[in-house]
mmCIF file of C-alpha atoms and ligand atoms in Angstrom:
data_model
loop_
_atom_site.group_PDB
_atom_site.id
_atom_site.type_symbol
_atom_site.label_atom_id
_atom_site.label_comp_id
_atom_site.label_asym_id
_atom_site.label_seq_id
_atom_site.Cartn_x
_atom_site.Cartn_y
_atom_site.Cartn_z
ATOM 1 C CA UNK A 1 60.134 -57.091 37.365
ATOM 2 C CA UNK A 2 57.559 -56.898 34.608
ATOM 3 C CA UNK A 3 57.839 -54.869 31.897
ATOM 4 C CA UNK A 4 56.074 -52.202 31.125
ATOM 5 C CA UNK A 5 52.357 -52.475 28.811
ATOM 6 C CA UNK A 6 52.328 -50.298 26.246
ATOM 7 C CA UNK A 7 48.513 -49.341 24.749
ATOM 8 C CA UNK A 8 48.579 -49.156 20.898
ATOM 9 C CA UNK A 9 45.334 -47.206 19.771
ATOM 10 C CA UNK A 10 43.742 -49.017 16.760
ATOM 11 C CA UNK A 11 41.621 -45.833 14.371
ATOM 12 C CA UNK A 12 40.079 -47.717 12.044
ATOM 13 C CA UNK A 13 36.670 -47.215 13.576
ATOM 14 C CA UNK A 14 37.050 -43.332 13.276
ATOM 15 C CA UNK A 15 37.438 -43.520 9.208
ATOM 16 C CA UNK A 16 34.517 -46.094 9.272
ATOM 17 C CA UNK A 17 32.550 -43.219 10.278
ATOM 18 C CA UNK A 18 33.864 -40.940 8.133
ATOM 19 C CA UNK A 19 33.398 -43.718 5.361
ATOM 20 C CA UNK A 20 29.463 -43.702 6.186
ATOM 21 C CA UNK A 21 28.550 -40.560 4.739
ATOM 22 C CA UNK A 22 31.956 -40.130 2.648
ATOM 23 C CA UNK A 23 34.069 -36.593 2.682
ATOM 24 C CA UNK A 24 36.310 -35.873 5.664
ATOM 25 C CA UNK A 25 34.871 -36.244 9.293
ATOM 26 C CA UNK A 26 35.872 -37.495 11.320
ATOM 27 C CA UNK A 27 39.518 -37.308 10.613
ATOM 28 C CA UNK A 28 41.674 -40.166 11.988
ATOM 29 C CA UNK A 29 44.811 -38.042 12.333
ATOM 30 C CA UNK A 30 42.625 -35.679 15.100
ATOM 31 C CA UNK A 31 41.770 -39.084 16.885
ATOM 32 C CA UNK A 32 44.757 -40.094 17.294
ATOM 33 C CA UNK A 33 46.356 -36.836 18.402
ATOM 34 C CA UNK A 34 43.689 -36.518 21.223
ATOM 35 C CA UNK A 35 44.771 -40.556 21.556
ATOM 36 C CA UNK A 36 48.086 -39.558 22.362
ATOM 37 C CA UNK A 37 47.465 -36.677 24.807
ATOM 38 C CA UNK A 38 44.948 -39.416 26.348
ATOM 39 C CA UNK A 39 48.105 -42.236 27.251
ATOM 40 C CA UNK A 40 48.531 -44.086 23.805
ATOM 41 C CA UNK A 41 51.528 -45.244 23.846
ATOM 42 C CA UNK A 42 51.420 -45.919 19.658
ATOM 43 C CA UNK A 43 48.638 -45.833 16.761
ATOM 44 C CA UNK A 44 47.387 -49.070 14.849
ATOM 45 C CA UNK A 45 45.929 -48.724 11.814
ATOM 46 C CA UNK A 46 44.901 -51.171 8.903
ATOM 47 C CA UNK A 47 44.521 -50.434 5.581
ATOM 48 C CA UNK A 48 42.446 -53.364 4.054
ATOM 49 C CA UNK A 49 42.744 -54.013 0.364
ATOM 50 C CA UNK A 50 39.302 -52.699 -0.157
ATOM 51 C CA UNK A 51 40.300 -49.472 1.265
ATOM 52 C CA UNK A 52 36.859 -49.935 3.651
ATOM 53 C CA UNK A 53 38.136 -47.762 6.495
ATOM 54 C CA UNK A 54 41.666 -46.626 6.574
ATOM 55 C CA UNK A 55 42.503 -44.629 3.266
ATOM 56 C CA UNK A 56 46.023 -44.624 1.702
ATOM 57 C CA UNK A 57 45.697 -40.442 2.461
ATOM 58 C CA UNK A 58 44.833 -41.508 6.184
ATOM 59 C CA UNK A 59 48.394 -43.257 6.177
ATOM 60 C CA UNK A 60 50.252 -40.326 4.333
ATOM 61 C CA UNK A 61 48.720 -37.980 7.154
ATOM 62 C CA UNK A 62 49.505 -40.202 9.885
ATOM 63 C CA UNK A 63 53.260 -40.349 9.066
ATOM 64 C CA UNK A 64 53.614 -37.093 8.406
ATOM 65 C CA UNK A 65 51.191 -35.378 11.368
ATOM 66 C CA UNK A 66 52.032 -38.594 14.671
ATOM 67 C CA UNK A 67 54.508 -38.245 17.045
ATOM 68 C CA UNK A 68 53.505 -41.646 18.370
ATOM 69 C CA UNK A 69 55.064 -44.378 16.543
ATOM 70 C CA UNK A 70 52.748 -46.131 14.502
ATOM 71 C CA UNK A 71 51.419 -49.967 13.415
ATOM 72 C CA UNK A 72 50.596 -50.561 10.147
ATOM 73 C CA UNK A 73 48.527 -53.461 9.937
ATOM 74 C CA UNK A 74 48.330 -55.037 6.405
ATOM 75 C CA UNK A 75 47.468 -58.121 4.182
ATOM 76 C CA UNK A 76 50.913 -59.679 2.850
ATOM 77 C CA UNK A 77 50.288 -58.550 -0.842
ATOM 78 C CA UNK A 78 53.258 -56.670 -3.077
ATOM 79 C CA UNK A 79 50.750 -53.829 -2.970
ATOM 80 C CA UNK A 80 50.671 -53.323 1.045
ATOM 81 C CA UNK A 81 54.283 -54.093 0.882
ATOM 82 C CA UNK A 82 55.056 -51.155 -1.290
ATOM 83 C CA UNK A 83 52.858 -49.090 0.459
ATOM 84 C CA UNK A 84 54.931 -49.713 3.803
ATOM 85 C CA UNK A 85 58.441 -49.856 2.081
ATOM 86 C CA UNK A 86 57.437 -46.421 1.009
ATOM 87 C CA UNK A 87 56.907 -44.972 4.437
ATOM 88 C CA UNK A 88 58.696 -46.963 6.231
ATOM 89 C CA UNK A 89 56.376 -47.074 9.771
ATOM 90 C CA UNK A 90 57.497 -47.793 13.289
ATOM 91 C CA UNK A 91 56.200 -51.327 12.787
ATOM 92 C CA UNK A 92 54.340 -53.464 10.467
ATOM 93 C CA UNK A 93 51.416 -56.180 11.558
ATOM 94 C CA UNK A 94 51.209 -58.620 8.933
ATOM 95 C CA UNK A 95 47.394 -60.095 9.447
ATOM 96 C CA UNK A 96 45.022 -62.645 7.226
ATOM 97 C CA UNK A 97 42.554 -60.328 4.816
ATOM 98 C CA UNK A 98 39.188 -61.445 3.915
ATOM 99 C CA UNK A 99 37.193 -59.111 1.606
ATOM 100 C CA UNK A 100 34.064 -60.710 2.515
ATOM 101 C CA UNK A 101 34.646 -60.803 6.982
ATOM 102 C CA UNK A 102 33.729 -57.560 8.826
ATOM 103 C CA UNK A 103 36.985 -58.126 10.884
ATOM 104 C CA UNK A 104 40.252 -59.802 11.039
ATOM 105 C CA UNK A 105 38.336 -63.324 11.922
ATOM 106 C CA UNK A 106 41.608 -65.199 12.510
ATOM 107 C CA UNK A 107 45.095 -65.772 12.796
ATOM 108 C CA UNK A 108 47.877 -65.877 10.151
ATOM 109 C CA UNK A 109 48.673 -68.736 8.868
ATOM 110 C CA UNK A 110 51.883 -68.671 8.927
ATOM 111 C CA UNK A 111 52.848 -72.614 9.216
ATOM 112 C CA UNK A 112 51.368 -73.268 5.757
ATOM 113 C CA UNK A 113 52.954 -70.115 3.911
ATOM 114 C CA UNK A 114 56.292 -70.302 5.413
ATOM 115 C CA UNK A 115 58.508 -69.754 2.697
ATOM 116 C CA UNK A 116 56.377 -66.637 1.399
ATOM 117 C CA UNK A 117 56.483 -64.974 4.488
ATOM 118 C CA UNK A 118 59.841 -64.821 4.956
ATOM 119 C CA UNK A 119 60.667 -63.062 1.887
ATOM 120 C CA UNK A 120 57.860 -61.035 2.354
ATOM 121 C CA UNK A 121 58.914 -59.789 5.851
ATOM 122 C CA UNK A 122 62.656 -59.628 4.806
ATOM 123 C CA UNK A 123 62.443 -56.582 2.648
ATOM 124 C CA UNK A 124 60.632 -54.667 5.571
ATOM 125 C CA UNK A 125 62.900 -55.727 8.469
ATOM 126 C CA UNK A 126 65.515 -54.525 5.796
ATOM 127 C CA UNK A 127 63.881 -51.315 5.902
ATOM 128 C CA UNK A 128 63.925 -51.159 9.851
ATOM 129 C CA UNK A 129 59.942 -51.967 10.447
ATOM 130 C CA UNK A 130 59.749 -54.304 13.457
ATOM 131 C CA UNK A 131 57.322 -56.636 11.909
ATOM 132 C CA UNK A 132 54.833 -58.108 13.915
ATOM 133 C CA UNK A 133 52.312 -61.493 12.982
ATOM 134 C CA UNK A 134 49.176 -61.591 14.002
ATOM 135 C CA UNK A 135 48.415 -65.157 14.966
ATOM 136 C CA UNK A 136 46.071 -67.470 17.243
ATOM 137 C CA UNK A 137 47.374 -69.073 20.518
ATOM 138 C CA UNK A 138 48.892 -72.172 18.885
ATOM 139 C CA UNK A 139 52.335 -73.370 18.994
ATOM 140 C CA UNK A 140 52.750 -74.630 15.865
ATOM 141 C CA UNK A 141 52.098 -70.642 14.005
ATOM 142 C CA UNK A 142 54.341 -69.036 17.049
ATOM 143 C CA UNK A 143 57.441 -71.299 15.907
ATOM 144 C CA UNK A 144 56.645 -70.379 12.267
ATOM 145 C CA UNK A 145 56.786 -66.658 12.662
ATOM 146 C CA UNK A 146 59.842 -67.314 14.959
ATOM 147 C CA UNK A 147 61.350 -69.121 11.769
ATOM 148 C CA UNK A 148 60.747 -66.618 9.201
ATOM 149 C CA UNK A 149 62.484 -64.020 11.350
ATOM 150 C CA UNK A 150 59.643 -61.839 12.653
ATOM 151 C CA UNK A 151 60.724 -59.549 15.739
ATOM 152 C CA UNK A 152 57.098 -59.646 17.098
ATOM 153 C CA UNK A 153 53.670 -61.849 17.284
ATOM 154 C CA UNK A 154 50.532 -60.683 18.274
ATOM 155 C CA UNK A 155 47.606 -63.267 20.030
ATOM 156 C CA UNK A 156 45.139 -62.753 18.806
ATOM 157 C CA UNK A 157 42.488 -62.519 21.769
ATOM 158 C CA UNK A 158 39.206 -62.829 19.849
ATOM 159 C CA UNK A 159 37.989 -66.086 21.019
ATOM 160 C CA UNK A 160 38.565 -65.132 24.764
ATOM 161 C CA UNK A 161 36.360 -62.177 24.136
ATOM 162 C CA UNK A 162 33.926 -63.911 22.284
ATOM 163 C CA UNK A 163 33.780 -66.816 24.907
ATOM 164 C CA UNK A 164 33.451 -64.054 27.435
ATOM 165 C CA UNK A 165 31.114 -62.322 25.736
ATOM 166 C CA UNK A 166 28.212 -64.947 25.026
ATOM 167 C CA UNK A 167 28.822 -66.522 28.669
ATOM 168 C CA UNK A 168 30.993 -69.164 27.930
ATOM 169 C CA UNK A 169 32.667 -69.641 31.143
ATOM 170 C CA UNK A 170 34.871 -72.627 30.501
ATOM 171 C CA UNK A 171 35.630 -71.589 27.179
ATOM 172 C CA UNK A 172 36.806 -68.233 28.406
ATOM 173 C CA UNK A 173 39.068 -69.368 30.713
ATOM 174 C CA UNK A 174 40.767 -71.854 28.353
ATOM 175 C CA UNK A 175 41.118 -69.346 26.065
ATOM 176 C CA UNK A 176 42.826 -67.291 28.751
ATOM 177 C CA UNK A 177 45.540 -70.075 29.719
ATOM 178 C CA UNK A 178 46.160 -71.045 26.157
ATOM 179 C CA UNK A 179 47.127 -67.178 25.763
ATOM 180 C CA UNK A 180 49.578 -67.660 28.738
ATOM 181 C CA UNK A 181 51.115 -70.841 27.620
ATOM 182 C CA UNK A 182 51.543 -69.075 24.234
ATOM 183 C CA UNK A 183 52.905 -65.966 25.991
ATOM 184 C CA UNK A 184 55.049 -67.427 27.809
ATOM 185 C CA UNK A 185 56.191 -69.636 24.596
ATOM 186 C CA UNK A 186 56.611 -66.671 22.288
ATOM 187 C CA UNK A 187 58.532 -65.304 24.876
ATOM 188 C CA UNK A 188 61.275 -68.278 25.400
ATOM 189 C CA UNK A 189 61.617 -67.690 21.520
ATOM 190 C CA UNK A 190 62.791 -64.227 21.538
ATOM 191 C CA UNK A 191 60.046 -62.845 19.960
ATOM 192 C CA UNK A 192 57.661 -59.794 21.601
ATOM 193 C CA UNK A 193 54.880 -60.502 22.440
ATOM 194 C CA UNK A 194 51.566 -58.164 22.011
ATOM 195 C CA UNK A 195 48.087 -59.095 21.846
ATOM 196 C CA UNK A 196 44.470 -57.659 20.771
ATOM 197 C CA UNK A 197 41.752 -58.068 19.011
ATOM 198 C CA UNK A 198 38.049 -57.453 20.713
ATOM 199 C CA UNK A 199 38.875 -56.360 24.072
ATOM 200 C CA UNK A 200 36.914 -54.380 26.470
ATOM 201 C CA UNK A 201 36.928 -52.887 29.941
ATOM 202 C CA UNK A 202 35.717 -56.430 30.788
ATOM 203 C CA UNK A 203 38.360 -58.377 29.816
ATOM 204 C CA UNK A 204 41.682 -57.011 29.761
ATOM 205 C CA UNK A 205 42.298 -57.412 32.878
ATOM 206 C CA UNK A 206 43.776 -61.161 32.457
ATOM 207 C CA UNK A 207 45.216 -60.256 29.573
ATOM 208 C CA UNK A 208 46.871 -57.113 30.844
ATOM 209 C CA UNK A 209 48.153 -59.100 33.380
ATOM 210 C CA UNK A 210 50.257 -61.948 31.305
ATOM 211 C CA UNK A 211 53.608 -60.684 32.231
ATOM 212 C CA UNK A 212 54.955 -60.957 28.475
ATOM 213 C CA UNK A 213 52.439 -59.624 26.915
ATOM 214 C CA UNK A 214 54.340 -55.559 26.166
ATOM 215 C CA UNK A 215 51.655 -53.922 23.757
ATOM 216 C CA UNK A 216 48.099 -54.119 23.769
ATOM 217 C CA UNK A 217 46.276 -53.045 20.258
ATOM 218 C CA UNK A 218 42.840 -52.127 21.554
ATOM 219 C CA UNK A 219 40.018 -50.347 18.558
ATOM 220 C CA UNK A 220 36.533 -51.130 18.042
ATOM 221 C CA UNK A 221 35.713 -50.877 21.734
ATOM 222 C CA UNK A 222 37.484 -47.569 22.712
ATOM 223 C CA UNK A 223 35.833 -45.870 19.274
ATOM 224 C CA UNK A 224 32.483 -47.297 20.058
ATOM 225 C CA UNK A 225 32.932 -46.032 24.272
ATOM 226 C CA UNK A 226 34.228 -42.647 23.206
ATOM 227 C CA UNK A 227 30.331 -41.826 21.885
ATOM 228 C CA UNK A 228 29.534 -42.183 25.066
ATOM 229 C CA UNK A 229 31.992 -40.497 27.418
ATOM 230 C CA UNK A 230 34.647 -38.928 24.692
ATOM 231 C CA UNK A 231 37.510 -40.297 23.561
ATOM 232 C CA UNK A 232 39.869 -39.019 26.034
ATOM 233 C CA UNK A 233 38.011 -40.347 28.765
ATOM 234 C CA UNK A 234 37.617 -43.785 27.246
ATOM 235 C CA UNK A 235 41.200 -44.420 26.747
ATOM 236 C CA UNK A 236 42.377 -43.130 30.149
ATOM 237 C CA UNK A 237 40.205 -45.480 31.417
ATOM 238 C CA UNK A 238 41.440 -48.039 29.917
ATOM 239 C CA UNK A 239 45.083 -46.923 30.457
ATOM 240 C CA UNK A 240 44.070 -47.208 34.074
ATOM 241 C CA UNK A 241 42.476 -50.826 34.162
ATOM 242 C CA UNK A 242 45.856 -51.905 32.331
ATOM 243 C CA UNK A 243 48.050 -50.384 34.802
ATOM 244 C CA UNK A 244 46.065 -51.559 37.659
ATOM 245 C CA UNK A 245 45.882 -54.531 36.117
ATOM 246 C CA UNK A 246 49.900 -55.083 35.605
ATOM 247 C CA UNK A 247 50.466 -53.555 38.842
HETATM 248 N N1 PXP B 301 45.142 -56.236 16.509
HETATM 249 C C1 PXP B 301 44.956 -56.624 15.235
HETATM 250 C C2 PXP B 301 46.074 -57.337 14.554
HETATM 251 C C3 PXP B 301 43.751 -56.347 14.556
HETATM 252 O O1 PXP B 301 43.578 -56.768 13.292
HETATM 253 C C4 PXP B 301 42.762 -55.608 15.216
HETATM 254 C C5 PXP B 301 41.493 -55.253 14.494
HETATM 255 O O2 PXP B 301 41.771 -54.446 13.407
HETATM 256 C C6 PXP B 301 43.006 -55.200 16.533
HETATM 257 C C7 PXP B 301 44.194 -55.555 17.164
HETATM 258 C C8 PXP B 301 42.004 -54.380 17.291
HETATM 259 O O3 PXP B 301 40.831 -55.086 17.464
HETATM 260 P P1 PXP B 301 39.559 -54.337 18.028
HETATM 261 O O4 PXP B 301 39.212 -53.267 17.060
HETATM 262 O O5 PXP B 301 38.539 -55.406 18.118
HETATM 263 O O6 PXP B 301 39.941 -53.767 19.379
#
C-alpha cells in the first residue's frame, strides 16, 4: 500500500510581500492558519541569514500561534542552529544559503562537508527535530546524509520543473526518473523521503506519484496562485491533484 503524501505549505512568499512595503501585512501566521483549514498537512518556512522574507518574530509567532507541525528550513550556521535549539520545531531542513541567489539554487552538499554536518545535525536530533537535507537526485549526497545520521532528505525537484518549464522534454523526463531512482534509493536507506522545490499544478503529478516520496514542500507557486483564486482555493487544489495523483 502506499503511504500517505503529506503537503507541507512553504510561507515565505507571504512575508516577501509584507517585506515590499515593510510593517505587518500580510502576516504569515494568518496564511498559514487559513493553510491549515485548506489541507496542509505542516508549514515550511526559511529564515535566510539576511532575514529577506521570514523574520525571527515570524518564527516566534509560528511556534507559539500553529497547530500544524512546522519545517524550519535553515543555512547550517551556529546562528540558525541556536535559533532552532531554542524552539525546538517539528523538524529542521538543513539547505545551501546563498546571499546573492533569489532561491535555494541547489542541493546540499553534503559529501564534501561530511564531518561538519554531523555535528551540526547531532545537537538538533538531540533536541528531538527530525532533521531533514535538502539535496539533488544524486547518490553520492543521499549516502552522505544517510551517514551523518539525518532522519530525512528532501529532492530537490528544481531541475524537473525548470526542464518542464522551458520545454525541455527529454530533460524533464530524466529528471523525473533520476528522482525515482533516488527515491527509491533514499528509501532502501531508511531515510524519508520528501521532495520540493518549484512545483506547480503542472508537474506534481509524477512527483506525487513516486511511492516514497511522504511530504511534498510546495511555496512560491501556491502564494503566487492564491492572487488569483485565494489561498484556500489554491491549496485544495493542489491537495486534490496530489491525492488523485497517489491514488
Ligand atoms: N523545499 C525547500 C528545501 C526549499 O528551499 C523550498 C524553497 O524555499 C521549497 C521546498 C519550496 O519551493 P517553492 O517555493 O519553489 O515551491
Amino acid at each position: 500500500m502506499t503511504s500517505p503524501l503529506r503537503l507541507g505549505v512553504n510561507i515565505d512568499h507571504v512575508a516577501t510581500v509584507r517585506e515590499a512595503r515593510g510593517g505587518a501585512y500580510p502576516d504569515p501566521l494568518r496564511a498559514a492558519q487559513l493553510a491549515e483549514a485548506a489541507g496542509a498537512d505542516g508549514i515550511t518556512a526559511h529564515l535566510r541569514e539576511d532575514r529577506r522574507h521570514i523574520s525571527d518574530a515570524d518564527i516566534d509567532g509560528l511556534m507559539a500561534g500553529l497547530s500544524l507541525p512546522l519545517n524550519l528550513e535553515m543555512a547550517a550556521t551556529d546562528e540558525m542552529q541556536a535559533i532552532a535549539l531554542r524552539h525546538r520545531p517539528h523538524a529542521v531542513c538543513i539547505v545551501p544559503e546563498k546571499r546573492e541567489e533569489k532561491t535555494t539554487e541547489g542541493g546540499l552538499d553534503v559529501a564534501q562537508d561530511e564531518n561538519r554536518l554531523a555535528h551540526f545535525i547531532a545537537p538538533l536530533r538531540d533536541a528531538g527535530c527530525r532533521v531533514s537535507i535538502f539535496v539533488a537526485a544524486d547518490p553520492r549526497q543521499i549516502e552522505a546524509a544517510h551517514r551523518i545520521g539525518a532522519a530525512v532528505v528532501e529532492l530537490h525537484t528544481g531541475s524537473y520543473c525548470d526542464a518542464h518549464a522551458e520545454g525541455r522534454t527529454a530533460d524533464r523526463d530524466a529528471e523525473l526518473i533520476r528522482l525515482r531512482e533516488m527515491a527509491a534509493m533514499a528509501d532502501a536507506l531508511g531515510l524519508e523521503v520528501h521532495a520540493g522545490h518549484g512545483l506547480t499544478y503542472d508537474t506534481v503529478a509524477p512527483v506525487a506519484a513516486l511511492p516514497q516520496i511522504v511530504e511534498l514542500n510546495i511555496g512560491h507557486f501556491l502564494v503566487g496562485e492564491a492572487i488569483f483564486r485565494g489561498l484556500p482555493e489554491a491549496i485544495a487544489e493542489m491537495r486534490r491533484r496530489m491525492d488523485a495523483a497517489r491514488a
